[in-house]
PDB file of C-alpha atoms in Angstrom:
ATOM      1  CA  MET A  21     119.730 213.364  34.449  1.00 49.00           C
ATOM      2  CA  VAL A  22     116.893 214.055  36.903  1.00 53.00           C
ATOM      3  CA  ILE A  23     115.883 217.529  38.048  1.00 53.00           C
ATOM      4  CA  TYR A  24     113.525 218.016  41.031  1.00 54.00           C
ATOM      5  CA  LEU A  25     111.298 221.075  41.054  1.00 56.00           C
ATOM      6  CA  SER A  26     109.897 222.206  44.360  1.00 56.00           C
ATOM      7  CA  GLY A  27     108.284 225.445  45.364  1.00 54.00           C
ATOM      8  CA  GLY A  28     105.473 226.015  47.816  1.00 55.00           C
ATOM      9  CA  LYS A  29     102.752 223.447  47.203  1.00 56.00           C
ATOM     10  CA  THR A  30     104.087 222.316  43.828  1.00 56.00           C
ATOM     11  CA  PHE A  31     106.493 219.501  43.118  1.00 63.00           C
ATOM     12  CA  GLY A  32     107.516 218.101  39.802  1.00 64.00           C
ATOM     13  CA  LEU A  33     110.036 215.794  38.180  1.00 63.00           C
ATOM     14  CA  ILE A  34     111.803 216.354  34.866  1.00 60.00           C
ATOM     15  CA  ILE A  35     113.731 213.570  33.161  1.00 60.00           C
ATOM     16  CA  ILE A  36     116.284 215.252  30.847  1.00 60.00           C
ATOM     17  CA  GLY A  37     116.354 213.632  27.444  1.00 62.00           C
ATOM     18  CA  LYS A  38     112.721 212.547  27.459  1.00 59.00           C
ATOM     19  CA  MET A  39     111.527 215.820  29.030  1.00 62.00           C
ATOM     20  CA  LYS A  40     108.764 213.971  30.886  1.00 73.00           C
ATOM     21  CA  ILE A  41     107.303 216.293  33.533  1.00 77.00           C
ATOM     22  CA  ILE A  42     105.218 214.670  36.250  1.00 82.00           C
ATOM     23  CA  THR A  43     103.160 217.150  38.271  1.00 86.00           C
ATOM     24  CA  LYS A  44     101.866 216.584  41.764  1.00 87.00           C
ATOM     25  CA  GLU A  45      98.360 216.215  40.309  1.00 90.00           C
ATOM     26  CA  GLU A  46      99.592 213.389  38.023  1.00 90.00           C
ATOM     27  CA  ALA A  47     101.526 211.526  40.754  1.00 92.00           C
ATOM     28  CA  ASN A  48      99.993 208.479  42.399  1.00 94.00           C
ATOM     29  CA  PHE A  49      98.512 209.572  45.778  1.00 96.00           C
ATOM     30  CA  MET A  50      97.895 207.480  48.891  1.00 94.00           C
ATOM     31  CA  SER A  51      96.631 208.496  52.321  1.00 94.00           C
ATOM     32  CA  LYS A  52      97.795 205.871  54.802  1.00 89.00           C
ATOM     33  CA  PRO A  53      95.938 204.879  58.016  1.00 88.00           C
ATOM     34  CA  GLU A  54      98.848 206.019  60.256  1.00 85.00           C
ATOM     35  CA  GLY A  55      98.387 209.581  58.969  1.00 85.00           C
ATOM     36  CA  THR A  56     101.007 209.750  56.220  1.00 88.00           C
ATOM     37  CA  LYS A  57     100.101 211.267  52.850  1.00 90.00           C
ATOM     38  CA  VAL A  58     102.361 210.125  49.992  1.00 90.00           C
ATOM     39  CA  TRP A  59     102.681 211.222  46.381  1.00 92.00           C
ATOM     40  CA  TYR A  60     104.491 208.607  44.304  1.00 90.00           C
ATOM     41  CA  TYR A  61     106.535 209.643  41.278  1.00 88.00           C
ATOM     42  CA  LEU A  62     107.265 206.239  39.676  1.00 84.00           C
ATOM     43  CA  ARG A  63     109.723 205.495  36.876  1.00 79.00           C
ATOM     44  CA  ASP A  64     111.035 202.144  35.614  1.00 77.00           C
ATOM     45  CA  GLU A  65     114.258 202.273  37.658  1.00 76.00           C
ATOM     46  CA  TYR A  66     113.573 204.993  40.234  1.00 80.00           C
ATOM     47  CA  GLU A  67     110.946 206.156  42.712  1.00 82.00           C
ATOM     48  CA  ILE A  68     110.493 209.485  44.355  1.00 85.00           C
ATOM     49  CA  HIS A  69     108.094 209.736  47.310  1.00 85.00           C
ATOM     50  CA  LEU A  70     106.898 213.113  48.539  1.00 87.00           C
ATOM     51  CA  ASN A  71     105.673 212.431  52.121  1.00 87.00           C
ATOM     52  CA  GLU A  72     103.607 214.559  54.516  1.00 89.00           C
ATOM     53  CA  GLN A  73     103.712 212.947  57.911  1.00 86.00           C
ATOM     54  CA  ILE A  74     101.842 214.126  61.022  1.00 86.00           C
ATOM     55  CA  PRO A  75     103.749 214.418  64.340  1.00 87.00           C
ATOM     56  CA  SER A  76     104.007 211.253  66.483  1.00 85.00           C
ATOM     57  CA  SER A  77     103.083 208.979  63.589  1.00 82.00           C
ATOM     58  CA  THR A  78     105.142 206.043  62.339  1.00 79.00           C
ATOM     59  CA  GLN A  79     106.126 205.051  58.839  1.00 76.00           C
ATOM     60  CA  THR A  80     106.408 201.474  57.603  1.00 76.00           C
ATOM     61  CA  TRP A  81     109.695 200.736  55.921  1.00 76.00           C
ATOM     62  CA  HIS A  82     110.840 198.572  53.016  1.00 71.00           C
ATOM     63  CA  HIS A  83     113.680 198.356  50.552  1.00 71.00           C
ATOM     64  CA  HIS A  84     114.246 197.651  46.825  1.00 71.00           C
ATOM     65  CA  GLU A  85     116.757 195.289  45.263  1.00 76.00           C
ATOM     66  CA  LYS A  86     116.703 196.737  41.718  1.00 74.00           C
ATOM     67  CA  ILE A  87     115.679 200.376  41.875  1.00 73.00           C
ATOM     68  CA  CYS A  88     116.610 203.528  43.765  1.00 72.00           C
ATOM     69  CA  GLU A  89     114.121 205.417  45.939  1.00 68.00           C
ATOM     70  CA  THR A  90     114.245 208.955  47.290  1.00 72.00           C
ATOM     71  CA  LEU A  91     111.962 210.309  50.043  1.00 67.00           C
ATOM     72  CA  PHE A  92     111.181 213.987  50.534  1.00 61.00           C
TER      73      PHE A  92
END
C-alpha cells in the first residue's frame, strides 16, 4: 500500500510494510530547460513525479512498459 503525504511545501511517500519515507529533500531533483522542475520519487516498480511547471511551457512525454508512473 502506498500513502502520499502532501501539505504546503512538503511532499512525502510512505510504503506500508517497509515504512520507507522519502522526503522532498531526499527525492531526485531536476530543473529542465523548458522551465519544469521535477522531484522524482523512484521505486523498483513505481515512479511518482512532483512537477512544477511554468505557464506556457511544454513537457516532453514518455511511457513505461513495466512500471507505473504518477504525476502531481
